[in-house]
Amino acid sequence: MIAYTAIGLLGLLALSIPVGIVLFLLGIGIDQFFSNFPLTRGLGALVWSSSNSATLIAIPFFVLLGEILVRSGVAARTYAALDKWVSWLPGGLVHANIATATMFSATSGSSVATAATVATVAMPQAEKLGYDPKLFSGAIAAGGTLGIMIPPSINLIVYGFLTQTSIPQLFLAGLIPGLGLALAFVVMTAIICTLRPSLGGARRTFPLSEMMGALVQLVPILLLFAAIVGSIYKGWATPTEAAAVGVAGAFIIAALFGRVDVAMVGQATLGTVKVTSMIMLIVIGASFLNFTLASAGLGRELQAFLSGLGLTAVSTMLVIVLIYIVLGFFIETLSLMVVTIPIMVPLVIELGYDPIWFGILMIVLVEMALITPPVGLNLYVVQGARTSGNLSDVMLGVIPYVLVLLMMAGALLIFPQIALFLPALLN
Amino acid sequence: MADNVLRLLRTLNRGVAYLIGIMLLACAAFVLADIVLRQTGASFGGTDEISGYVMAIATSWGMSFALLELSHVRIDLLRQQANTLWRSLFDIFSMVVTTGVVLLIAYQCWPVLERSISNSSTANTPLETPLVWVQGPWFAGWVWFGVVSTLTTLSALALVLQGRFAESERAIGAFGEADLL
């Protein structure tokens, strides 16, 4: 059954059938071949129960928040302000890319939106100031991946929903690895640009008064982050309610900059419906596949599979990580997570690992998938914002950051506390 | 003919998408109002339940819009390598399979609504929402998705048979990855 699912999955995906539909097909196939009960009869009830969800409505809210923020003009101001604070480091403006991406990640639930936003404001600067395009664009693509790690995160909501783990705990677990990655990206950039100054740009310092003045520009984003994350941990709001708070906050920011009008709200809502439906087809399909796999006895088969392998828990985990890295070349973020959750998460729990910890490890691996060719969404997003040059520039530029992500995956394997420390504190 | 059908479907679904957007905005406002009320000790009650219904209906009705905007993610590694004719065959095949699955989903959703109608079921909550009110629009959304998929597939097939590959690709092709958001 595991082999059938894995081979069927890859084959049908390769035929370019939509990912969500492939998941339904596999579920129907498992019902036909491996189950004694007619599971497909439960399809309707499952479609209802998996979409009638007050948890999942956080997804359109967070998407909408991002859509509004992108159109609010706050990105350019944030970028200019952070430039004044970090451009003294070796690598100059490259650090502003990472810092802006980090700040946007703290309000946006999506990596692609984060990369797109930062790329739009940063790219014109690179061309103006004569930066080497490789490292510069690589830093945006990589920094953008933080969007799904630093809370709020749409991917963590979906993971929590499908594995029935606590979303507030997942959010908390992602905080230290997310900020750690941001810091590691900065350190990596500084090391590279110290060794090869030509890869960065001019280091610039600004007078203290200008730096302090720039801080004002950061206030909207920081307030928004505090409102979203703060209201969850103060116990005022569920993640869904916090997302609604975020939507209101984004509207206020956009209104302050005079960007709210009918056309803008219309565009933002159309984008929201599009992205939400895309995500939900995959989520409902995965719920159905989850249900059929569990009903057809995946648990038993996994145990037999594991004892048959005769590997230790650690080496099985290494194999799993390897599978994600390989799949990550071809399959993207949410699809990669959702198509693997029905098999991988029961397996990992069977091995005795914590599902919250595995969620964070999976996010690191999925971040890597976002920036590894041939299919790496953020590479294309960043390239899309450039006016000249090849995609290969961006691909070369992300290599150091892929190494950082690999190191973080290793660190999580050796020190699970990096992810589990904060959630444990909450309990 | 095929062009007109596709144009009409696109216009209709854009309208639907705006309506869903308004519904989602209203829901967010409602949730916000409840948070504020709670600080004063009061509450509307039932925001969770209503958000769930909004999500179910928004999801089922949004599917067709996403389909016509080519937003449902496809892995097009092989497809990209193919020439125009083969690409259009990939697209038609993918649409036929999609339509089949969507029609099956819509068909399987009917018993859920039927049971609520025949039992006059109400939600097991303080609001005691009659489930027909919310499952009716939800079911209609999946039926609409089935109708839109079928018509889109037929129109695209007509375009391919006429050798108008570029137009069929615009209707059912796969977008560059970067266009997702």
Coordinates of C-alpha atoms in Angstrom, one line a residue:
Chain A
M1 CA 0.0 0.0 0.0
I2 CA 2.8 2.4 0.8
A3 CA 4.6 1.5 -2.4
Y4 CA 1.3 1.9 -4.4
T5 CA 0.7 5.3 -2.9
A6 CA 4.2 6.6 -3.4
I7 CA 4.5 5.3 -7.0
G8 CA 0.9 6.4 -7.9
L9 CA 1.6 9.8 -6.4
L10 CA 4.7 10.5 -8.5
G11 CA 3.2 9.0 -11.6
L12 CA 0.0 11.0 -11.5
L13 CA 1.9 14.2 -10.5
A14 CA 4.2 13.8 -13.5
L15 CA 1.2 13.6 -15.8
S16 CA 0.5 17.2 -14.6
I17 CA -2.8 16.4 -13.0
P18 CA -3.6 19.0 -10.4
V19 CA -2.1 18.0 -7.0
G20 CA -5.4 18.2 -5.1
I21 CA -7.1 15.9 -7.7
V22 CA -4.2 13.4 -7.5
L23 CA -4.8 13.1 -3.8
F24 CA -8.5 12.3 -4.3
L25 CA -7.6 9.8 -7.0
L26 CA -5.1 8.0 -4.7
G27 CA -7.7 7.9 -1.9
I28 CA -10.3 6.4 -4.3
G29 CA -7.6 3.9 -5.5
I30 CA -6.8 2.8 -1.9
D31 CA -10.5 2.3 -1.4
Q32 CA -10.8 0.1 -4.5
F33 CA -7.7 -2.1 -3.8
F34 CA -7.0 -2.1 -0.1
S35 CA -10.1 -1.6 1.8
N36 CA -12.9 -4.0 2.7
F37 CA -15.3 -1.1 3.3
P38 CA -16.6 1.3 0.6
L39 CA -14.7 4.3 1.9
T40 CA -15.6 6.6 -1.1
R41 CA -19.1 6.7 0.3
G42 CA -17.7 8.8 3.1
L43 CA -16.2 11.3 0.6
G44 CA -19.1 13.8 0.8
A45 CA -19.1 13.9 4.6
L46 CA -15.4 14.3 4.6
V47 CA -15.4 17.2 2.1
W48 CA -18.0 18.9 4.4
S49 CA -16.2 18.3 7.7
S50 CA -12.8 19.3 6.3
S51 CA -13.9 22.5 4.8
N52 CA -16.4 23.5 7.5
S53 CA -13.6 24.6 9.7
A54 CA -13.2 27.7 11.9
T55 CA -9.5 26.9 12.1
L56 CA -8.9 26.9 8.3
I57 CA -10.6 30.2 7.8
A58 CA -7.4 31.6 9.2
I59 CA -5.9 30.8 5.7
P60 CA -8.0 33.3 3.7
F61 CA -7.5 35.8 6.4
F62 CA -3.7 35.5 6.4
V63 CA -3.6 35.5 2.6
L64 CA -5.8 38.6 2.6
L65 CA -3.5 40.3 5.1
G66 CA -0.6 39.7 2.9
E67 CA -2.4 40.8 -0.2
I68 CA -3.3 44.1 1.5
L69 CA 0.2 44.6 3.0
V70 CA 1.8 44.1 -0.4
R71 CA -0.3 46.8 -1.9
S72 CA 0.0 49.2 1.1
G73 CA 3.5 50.6 0.2
V74 CA 4.8 49.7 3.6
A75 CA 7.5 47.4 2.1
A76 CA 9.5 50.2 0.5
R77 CA 9.5 52.2 3.8
T78 CA 10.6 49.2 5.8
Y79 CA 13.3 48.4 3.4
A80 CA 14.7 51.9 3.4
A81 CA 14.7 52.0 7.2
L82 CA 16.4 48.7 7.6
D83 CA 19.0 49.7 5.0
K84 CA 20.1 52.4 7.5
W85 CA 20.6 49.9 10.2
V86 CA 22.3 46.9 8.6
S87 CA 24.2 48.2 5.6
W88 CA 27.4 48.8 7.6
L89 CA 27.9 45.0 7.6
P90 CA 30.1 43.4 5.0
G91 CA 27.7 42.8 2.1
G92 CA 25.8 46.1 2.6
L93 CA 22.3 46.1 1.2
V94 CA 22.2 42.3 1.0
H95 CA 21.5 42.4 4.7
A96 CA 18.6 44.7 4.2
N97 CA 17.0 42.1 2.0
I98 CA 17.3 39.5 4.7
A99 CA 16.1 41.8 7.4
T100 CA 13.1 43.0 5.4
A101 CA 12.2 39.5 4.5
T102 CA 12.4 38.5 8.2
M103 CA 10.1 41.4 9.2
F104 CA 7.6 40.6 6.5
S105 CA 7.7 36.9 7.5
A106 CA 6.5 38.0 10.9
T107 CA 3.3 39.3 9.5
S108 CA 2.8 37.2 6.4
G109 CA 2.0 33.5 6.3
S110 CA 3.5 32.8 2.9
S111 CA 7.0 32.6 1.6
V112 CA 6.1 33.4 -1.9
A113 CA 4.3 36.6 -0.9
T114 CA 7.3 37.6 1.2
A115 CA 9.8 37.0 -1.5
A116 CA 7.7 38.8 -4.1
T117 CA 7.3 41.8 -1.8
V118 CA 10.9 42.2 -0.9
A119 CA 12.0 41.6 -4.5
T120 CA 9.9 44.3 -5.9
V121 CA 11.3 47.0 -3.5
A122 CA 14.9 45.7 -3.4
M123 CA 15.7 44.9 -7.1
P124 CA 15.7 48.5 -8.4
Q125 CA 18.3 49.4 -5.6
A126 CA 20.6 46.6 -6.6
E127 CA 20.7 47.8 -10.2
K128 CA 21.2 51.4 -9.1
L129 CA 24.0 50.7 -6.6
G130 CA 25.8 48.2 -8.8
Y131 CA 25.5 45.1 -6.7
D132 CA 26.5 41.7 -7.9
P133 CA 23.1 40.2 -8.8
K134 CA 23.8 36.7 -7.7
L135 CA 24.2 37.0 -3.9
F136 CA 21.7 39.9 -3.9
S137 CA 18.9 38.0 -5.5
G138 CA 19.8 34.8 -3.7
A139 CA 19.4 36.5 -0.4
I140 CA 15.8 37.7 -1.3
A141 CA 14.8 34.2 -2.4
A142 CA 16.2 32.6 0.7
G143 CA 15.0 35.3 3.1
G144 CA 11.6 35.0 1.6
T145 CA 11.4 31.3 2.7
L146 CA 11.3 32.5 6.3
G147 CA 7.7 33.5 5.7
I148 CA 6.4 29.9 6.4
M149 CA 8.6 29.5 9.5
I150 CA 8.3 32.7 11.5
P151 CA 4.7 32.9 12.8
P152 CA 2.1 33.3 11.5
S153 CA 2.5 30.6 8.9
I154 CA -0.2 29.2 6.6
N155 CA 1.8 26.0 6.2
L156 CA 1.9 25.4 9.9
I157 CA -1.9 25.9 10.1
V158 CA -2.3 23.2 7.4
Y159 CA 0.1 20.9 9.2
G160 CA -1.6 21.4 12.5
F161 CA -5.0 20.8 10.9
L162 CA -4.0 17.6 9.2
T163 CA -2.0 16.1 12.1
Q164 CA -4.2 17.4 14.9
T165 CA -1.4 19.2 16.6
S166 CA -1.8 22.5 18.4
I167 CA -1.3 25.5 16.0
P168 CA -0.3 28.0 18.8
Q169 CA 2.4 25.5 19.9
L170 CA 3.6 25.0 16.3
F171 CA 3.8 28.8 15.9
L172 CA 5.8 29.1 19.0
A173 CA 8.1 26.2 17.9
G174 CA 8.8 28.0 14.7
L175 CA 9.9 31.3 16.3
I176 CA 13.5 30.4 17.4
P177 CA 14.4 28.3 14.3
G178 CA 13.0 31.2 12.2
L179 CA 15.0 33.9 13.9
G180 CA 18.0 31.6 14.1
L181 CA 17.9 31.1 10.3
A182 CA 17.6 34.9 9.7
L183 CA 20.7 35.4 11.9
A184 CA 22.5 32.6 10.2
F185 CA 21.7 34.1 6.8
V186 CA 23.2 37.4 7.9
V187 CA 26.3 35.7 9.3
M188 CA 26.8 33.7 6.1
T189 CA 26.4 36.8 4.0
A190 CA 29.0 38.7 6.1
I191 CA 31.5 35.8 5.9
I192 CA 31.1 35.5 2.1
C193 CA 31.4 39.3 1.6
T194 CA 34.5 39.5 3.9
L195 CA 36.2 36.8 1.9
R196 CA 35.0 38.1 -1.5
P197 CA 34.0 41.8 -1.2
S198 CA 33.2 42.0 -4.9
L199 CA 30.1 39.8 -4.3
G200 CA 28.5 42.4 -2.0
G201 CA 28.3 46.2 -2.4
A202 CA 29.6 49.3 -0.7
R203 CA 29.2 49.3 3.1
R204 CA 27.5 52.4 4.1
T205 CA 27.0 54.0 7.5
F206 CA 24.4 56.6 8.4
P207 CA 24.4 59.2 11.2
L208 CA 22.8 58.1 14.4
S209 CA 20.0 60.6 14.1
E210 CA 19.0 59.3 10.7
M211 CA 19.0 55.7 12.1
M212 CA 16.8 56.7 15.0
G213 CA 14.5 58.6 12.7
A214 CA 14.1 55.5 10.5
L215 CA 12.9 53.4 13.4
V216 CA 9.5 55.1 13.1
Q217 CA 9.0 53.4 9.7
L218 CA 9.3 50.0 11.4
V219 CA 6.6 50.6 13.9
P220 CA 3.6 49.6 11.7
I221 CA 5.0 46.1 11.0
L222 CA 6.2 45.5 14.5
L223 CA 2.8 46.6 15.9
L224 CA 1.1 44.3 13.5
F225 CA 3.3 41.4 14.5
A226 CA 2.7 42.1 18.2
A227 CA -1.0 42.3 17.6
I228 CA -1.2 39.0 15.8
V229 CA 1.2 36.9 17.8
G230 CA 0.5 38.7 21.1
S231 CA -3.2 38.2 21.0
I232 CA -2.7 34.5 20.5
Y233 CA -0.4 34.1 23.5
K234 CA -2.3 36.5 25.7
G235 CA -5.2 34.1 25.2
W236 CA -7.4 36.9 23.8
A237 CA -7.7 35.2 20.4
T238 CA -7.4 31.9 18.6
P239 CA -5.1 31.9 15.5
T240 CA -8.2 32.5 13.4
E241 CA -9.2 35.5 15.5
A242 CA -5.7 36.8 15.4
A243 CA -5.7 36.5 11.6
A244 CA -8.9 38.7 11.6
V245 CA -7.0 41.2 13.8
G246 CA -4.2 41.1 11.3
V247 CA -6.5 41.9 8.4
A248 CA -7.8 44.9 10.3
G249 CA -4.3 46.0 11.1
A250 CA -3.2 45.7 7.5
F251 CA -6.2 47.8 6.4
I252 CA -5.2 50.5 8.9
I253 CA -1.6 50.5 7.7
A254 CA -2.7 50.7 4.1
A255 CA -5.2 53.5 5.0
L256 CA -2.5 55.5 6.7
F257 CA -0.5 55.5 3.5
G258 CA -3.6 56.4 1.5
R259 CA -3.6 53.2 -0.5
V260 CA -7.1 51.9 0.3
D261 CA -9.6 52.2 -2.5
V262 CA -12.2 50.0 -4.2
A263 CA -9.8 48.7 -6.9
M264 CA -7.2 47.8 -4.4
V265 CA -9.6 45.9 -2.1
G266 CA -11.1 44.2 -5.2
Q267 CA -7.7 43.0 -6.4
A268 CA -6.8 41.8 -2.9
T269 CA -10.0 39.8 -2.5
L270 CA -9.7 38.2 -5.9
G271 CA -6.1 37.1 -5.1
T272 CA -7.3 35.8 -1.8
V273 CA -10.1 33.7 -3.3
K274 CA -7.7 32.3 -5.9
V275 CA -5.0 31.3 -3.4
T276 CA -7.4 30.0 -0.8
S277 CA -9.2 27.7 -3.2
M278 CA -5.9 26.4 -4.5
I279 CA -4.8 25.6 -1.0
M280 CA -8.2 24.1 0.0
L281 CA -8.4 21.7 -2.9
I282 CA -5.1 20.2 -1.8
V283 CA -6.1 20.2 1.9
I284 CA -9.4 18.5 1.3
G285 CA -7.8 15.9 -1.0
A286 CA -5.2 15.2 1.7
S287 CA -7.9 14.8 4.3
F288 CA -9.5 12.2 2.2
L289 CA -6.3 10.4 1.5
N290 CA -5.5 10.5 5.2
F291 CA -8.8 9.0 6.0
T292 CA -8.5 6.2 3.4
L293 CA -4.9 5.3 4.4
A294 CA -5.8 5.2 8.1
S295 CA -9.0 3.1 7.5
A296 CA -7.1 0.7 5.2
G297 CA -4.6 0.0 8.0
L298 CA -1.6 2.2 7.2
G299 CA -0.5 2.0 10.9
R300 CA 0.0 -1.8 10.8
E301 CA 1.7 -1.7 7.5
L302 CA 4.1 1.0 8.6
Q303 CA 5.1 -1.0 11.7
A304 CA 5.8 -4.0 9.5
F305 CA 7.7 -1.8 7.0
L306 CA 9.8 -0.3 9.8
S307 CA 10.7 -3.6 11.5
G308 CA 11.5 -5.0 8.0
L309 CA 13.9 -2.1 7.3
G310 CA 15.8 -2.9 10.5
L311 CA 17.1 0.6 10.8
T312 CA 17.4 2.6 14.0
A313 CA 15.1 5.6 14.5
V314 CA 17.9 8.0 13.7
S315 CA 18.9 6.4 10.4
T316 CA 15.2 6.2 9.4
M317 CA 15.0 9.9 10.1
L318 CA 18.0 10.6 8.0
V319 CA 16.4 8.7 5.1
I320 CA 13.2 10.7 5.6
V321 CA 15.2 14.0 5.4
L322 CA 16.9 12.7 2.3
I323 CA 13.6 11.9 0.7
Y324 CA 12.4 15.5 1.4
I325 CA 15.5 17.0 -0.1
V326 CA 15.1 14.9 -3.3
L327 CA 11.4 15.5 -3.6
G328 CA 12.0 19.2 -2.9
F329 CA 13.8 19.5 -6.2
F330 CA 10.5 18.8 -8.0
I331 CA 7.6 19.5 -5.7
E332 CA 6.7 22.7 -4.1
T333 CA 6.0 23.9 -0.5
L334 CA 2.4 23.1 0.4
S335 CA 2.0 20.3 -2.1
L336 CA 5.2 18.7 -0.8
M337 CA 4.0 19.0 2.8
V338 CA 0.5 17.8 2.2
V339 CA 1.2 14.9 -0.1
T340 CA 3.8 13.5 2.4
I341 CA 2.0 14.2 5.7
P342 CA -0.4 11.2 5.4
I343 CA 2.5 8.7 5.3
M344 CA 5.4 10.5 7.0
V345 CA 3.8 11.8 10.1
P346 CA 2.4 8.5 11.3
L347 CA 5.8 7.0 10.5
V348 CA 7.6 9.6 12.5
I349 CA 5.2 9.3 15.5
E350 CA 5.7 5.5 15.3
L351 CA 9.4 6.1 15.6
G352 CA 8.8 8.0 18.8
Y353 CA 9.4 11.6 17.6
D354 CA 7.4 14.6 18.6
P355 CA 5.0 15.7 15.8
I356 CA 5.5 19.4 16.7
W357 CA 9.2 19.1 16.3
F358 CA 8.8 17.2 13.0
G359 CA 6.5 20.0 11.7
I360 CA 9.3 22.5 12.2
L361 CA 11.9 20.1 10.6
M362 CA 9.6 19.7 7.7
I363 CA 9.3 23.4 7.3
V364 CA 13.1 23.8 7.1
L365 CA 13.2 21.1 4.4
V366 CA 10.3 22.7 2.5
E367 CA 12.1 26.1 2.7
M368 CA 14.9 24.4 1.0
A369 CA 12.5 23.0 -1.7
L370 CA 11.4 26.6 -2.3
I371 CA 14.9 27.6 -3.5
T372 CA 16.2 24.4 -5.1
P373 CA 16.0 24.1 -8.9
P374 CA 14.5 23.0 -11.2
V375 CA 11.2 23.7 -9.4
G376 CA 11.8 26.4 -6.8
L377 CA 9.0 28.9 -6.6
N378 CA 11.0 31.7 -4.9
L379 CA 13.7 31.5 -7.6
Y380 CA 11.1 32.3 -10.2
V381 CA 9.5 35.0 -8.1
V382 CA 12.8 36.8 -7.6
Q383 CA 13.7 36.4 -11.3
G384 CA 10.3 37.8 -12.2
A385 CA 11.1 41.0 -10.4
R386 CA 14.4 41.5 -12.3
T387 CA 14.7 43.5 -15.4
S388 CA 17.8 41.7 -16.8
G389 CA 20.0 38.7 -16.2
N390 CA 19.4 34.9 -16.1
L391 CA 17.6 32.6 -13.7
S392 CA 21.0 30.9 -13.2
D393 CA 22.2 34.1 -11.3
V394 CA 19.5 33.5 -8.6
M395 CA 20.2 29.7 -8.6
L396 CA 23.9 30.3 -7.9
G397 CA 23.1 33.0 -5.3
V398 CA 21.0 30.8 -3.1
I399 CA 23.6 28.1 -2.7
P400 CA 25.2 29.5 0.5
Y401 CA 21.7 29.8 2.0
V402 CA 20.7 26.3 1.1
L403 CA 23.8 25.3 3.1
V404 CA 22.5 27.3 6.1
L405 CA 19.1 25.5 5.8
L406 CA 20.9 22.1 5.7
M407 CA 22.8 23.1 8.9
M408 CA 19.5 24.1 10.6
A409 CA 18.0 20.7 9.7
G410 CA 21.0 19.0 11.2
A411 CA 20.8 21.2 14.3
L412 CA 17.2 20.3 14.8
L413 CA 18.0 16.6 14.5
I414 CA 20.7 16.9 17.1
F415 CA 19.1 19.5 19.4
P416 CA 15.3 19.1 19.2
Q417 CA 15.0 21.7 21.9
I418 CA 15.6 24.5 19.4
A419 CA 12.0 23.9 18.3
L420 CA 10.5 22.4 21.5
F421 CA 11.9 24.8 24.1
L422 CA 9.3 27.6 23.7
P423 CA 6.3 25.3 23.4
A424 CA 7.4 23.5 26.6
L425 CA 7.6 26.9 28.3
L426 CA 4.0 27.6 27.4
N427 CA 2.7 24.4 29.0
Chain B
M1 CA -18.8 29.1 -29.5
A2 CA -16.0 27.8 -27.4
D3 CA -14.6 31.3 -26.9
N4 CA -18.0 32.6 -25.8
V5 CA -18.5 29.9 -23.3
L6 CA -15.1 30.4 -21.8
R7 CA -15.6 34.2 -21.7
L8 CA -19.0 33.8 -20.0
L9 CA -17.7 31.3 -17.4
R10 CA -14.8 33.7 -16.6
T11 CA -17.1 36.7 -16.1
L12 CA -19.5 34.7 -13.9
N13 CA -16.8 33.3 -11.8
R14 CA -15.1 36.7 -11.3
G15 CA -18.5 37.9 -10.0
V16 CA -18.7 34.8 -7.7
A17 CA -15.2 35.5 -6.4
Y18 CA -16.1 39.1 -5.5
L19 CA -19.1 37.9 -3.6
I20 CA -16.9 35.4 -1.7
G21 CA -14.4 38.2 -1.0
I22 CA -17.2 40.3 0.5
M23 CA -18.4 37.3 2.5
L24 CA -14.9 36.7 3.9
L25 CA -14.4 40.4 4.7
A26 CA -17.8 40.4 6.5
C27 CA -16.8 37.3 8.4
A28 CA -13.5 38.9 9.5
A29 CA -15.4 42.0 10.7
F30 CA -17.8 39.8 12.6
V31 CA -15.0 37.9 14.3
L32 CA -13.3 41.2 15.2
A33 CA -16.4 42.6 16.7
D34 CA -16.8 39.5 18.8
I35 CA -13.2 39.9 20.2
V36 CA -13.9 43.5 21.1
L37 CA -17.2 42.5 22.7
R38 CA -15.6 39.8 24.7
Q39 CA -13.3 42.4 26.4
T40 CA -16.5 43.9 27.8
G41 CA -17.7 40.5 29.0
A42 CA -20.3 40.0 26.3
S43 CA -20.2 37.9 23.1
F44 CA -22.3 37.2 20.0
G45 CA -21.6 33.5 20.5
G46 CA -21.2 31.1 17.6
T47 CA -18.5 33.0 15.7
D48 CA -16.6 29.7 15.3
E49 CA -19.6 27.9 13.9
I50 CA -20.4 30.7 11.4
S51 CA -16.7 31.0 10.4
G52 CA -16.8 27.3 9.6
Y53 CA -19.9 27.6 7.4
V54 CA -18.4 30.7 5.6
M55 CA -15.2 28.7 5.0
A56 CA -17.1 25.7 3.6
I57 CA -19.1 27.8 1.2
A58 CA -16.2 30.0 0.2
T59 CA -14.2 26.9 -0.6
S60 CA -16.7 25.1 -2.7
W61 CA -17.6 28.3 -4.7
G62 CA -14.0 29.5 -5.1
M63 CA -12.8 26.3 -6.8
S64 CA -14.2 27.2 -10.2
F65 CA -12.6 30.7 -10.1
A66 CA -9.2 29.1 -9.2
L67 CA -9.7 26.6 -12.1
L68 CA -10.2 29.3 -14.7
E69 CA -7.4 31.4 -13.3
L70 CA -5.2 28.2 -13.7
S71 CA -4.3 28.4 -10.0
H72 CA -4.7 24.8 -9.0
V73 CA -1.1 23.7 -8.7
R74 CA 0.2 21.2 -11.3
I75 CA 3.7 19.8 -11.5
D76 CA 4.5 20.6 -15.1
L77 CA 8.1 19.2 -15.3
L78 CA 7.3 16.7 -18.1
R79 CA 4.6 18.9 -19.7
Q80 CA 7.2 21.7 -20.1
Q81 CA 9.4 19.5 -22.2
A82 CA 6.6 18.6 -24.7
N83 CA 5.8 20.4 -27.9
T84 CA 2.6 22.3 -28.5
L85 CA 0.5 19.4 -29.5
W86 CA 1.6 17.2 -26.7
R87 CA 1.2 20.0 -24.2
S88 CA -2.4 20.4 -25.2
L89 CA -2.9 16.6 -24.8
F90 CA -1.4 16.9 -21.3
D91 CA -3.9 19.7 -20.6
I92 CA -6.9 17.9 -22.0
F93 CA -6.1 14.7 -20.1
S94 CA -5.6 16.6 -16.9
M95 CA -8.9 18.4 -17.4
V96 CA -10.8 15.2 -18.2
V97 CA -9.4 13.6 -15.0
T98 CA -10.1 16.7 -12.9
T99 CA -13.7 16.9 -14.2
G100 CA -14.3 13.2 -13.5
V101 CA -13.1 13.6 -9.9
V102 CA -15.0 16.8 -9.3
L103 CA -18.3 15.3 -10.6
L104 CA -17.7 12.4 -8.3
I105 CA -17.2 14.7 -5.4
A106 CA -20.3 16.7 -6.2
Y107 CA -22.2 13.4 -6.5
Q108 CA -20.9 12.2 -3.2
C109 CA -21.8 15.5 -1.5
W110 CA -25.5 15.1 -2.3
P111 CA -26.2 12.4 0.3
V112 CA -24.8 14.8 3.0
L113 CA -27.4 17.4 2.0
E114 CA -30.1 14.8 1.4
R115 CA -29.8 13.5 5.0
S116 CA -30.0 17.0 6.4
I117 CA -33.1 17.7 4.3
S118 CA -34.9 14.4 5.2
N119 CA -34.0 14.6 8.9
S120 CA -34.4 18.4 9.1
S121 CA -31.1 18.3 10.9
T122 CA -29.9 21.2 12.9
A123 CA -26.3 21.8 14.1
N124 CA -25.4 20.3 17.5
T125 CA -24.7 23.8 18.8
P126 CA -26.4 26.6 20.8
L127 CA -27.3 28.3 17.4
E128 CA -29.1 25.1 16.2
T129 CA -28.5 26.2 12.6
P130 CA -30.7 24.2 10.2
L131 CA -27.9 22.5 8.2
V132 CA -29.9 22.8 5.0
W133 CA -29.2 26.5 5.0
V134 CA -25.5 26.1 4.9
Q135 CA -25.1 22.7 3.2
G136 CA -27.4 23.8 0.4
P137 CA -25.1 26.6 -0.8
W138 CA -22.0 24.4 -0.1
F139 CA -23.4 21.6 -2.3
A140 CA -24.4 24.0 -5.0
G141 CA -20.8 25.3 -5.1
W142 CA -19.4 21.8 -5.8
V143 CA -22.1 21.2 -8.5
W144 CA -21.1 24.6 -10.0
F145 CA -17.5 23.4 -10.0
G146 CA -18.6 20.3 -11.8
V147 CA -20.5 22.3 -14.4
V148 CA -17.7 24.7 -15.0
S149 CA -15.1 21.9 -15.3
T150 CA -17.2 20.1 -17.8
L151 CA -17.9 23.1 -19.9
T152 CA -14.3 24.2 -19.8
T153 CA -13.1 20.8 -20.8
L154 CA -15.5 20.6 -23.8
S155 CA -14.6 24.2 -24.9
A156 CA -10.9 23.5 -24.7
L157 CA -11.4 20.2 -26.6
A158 CA -13.2 22.1 -29.3
L159 CA -10.3 24.6 -29.5
V160 CA -7.7 21.8 -29.7
L161 CA -9.7 20.0 -32.5
Q162 CA -9.7 23.3 -34.4
G163 CA -6.0 23.4 -34.0
R164 CA -6.2 26.6 -31.9
F165 CA -3.6 25.4 -29.4
A166 CA -2.5 28.8 -28.1
E167 CA -6.1 29.6 -27.1
S168 CA -6.7 26.2 -25.5
E169 CA -3.5 26.7 -23.5
R170 CA -4.8 30.0 -22.2
A171 CA -7.9 28.3 -21.0
I172 CA -6.5 25.1 -19.4
G173 CA -2.7 25.4 -19.6
A174 CA -0.4 25.7 -16.7
F175 CA 0.9 29.1 -15.6
G176 CA 4.5 29.9 -14.9
E177 CA 5.2 29.1 -11.2
A178 CA 5.8 32.7 -10.4
D179 CA 2.2 33.6 -11.1
L180 CA 0.9 31.7 -8.2
L181 CA 0.8 34.7 -5.9

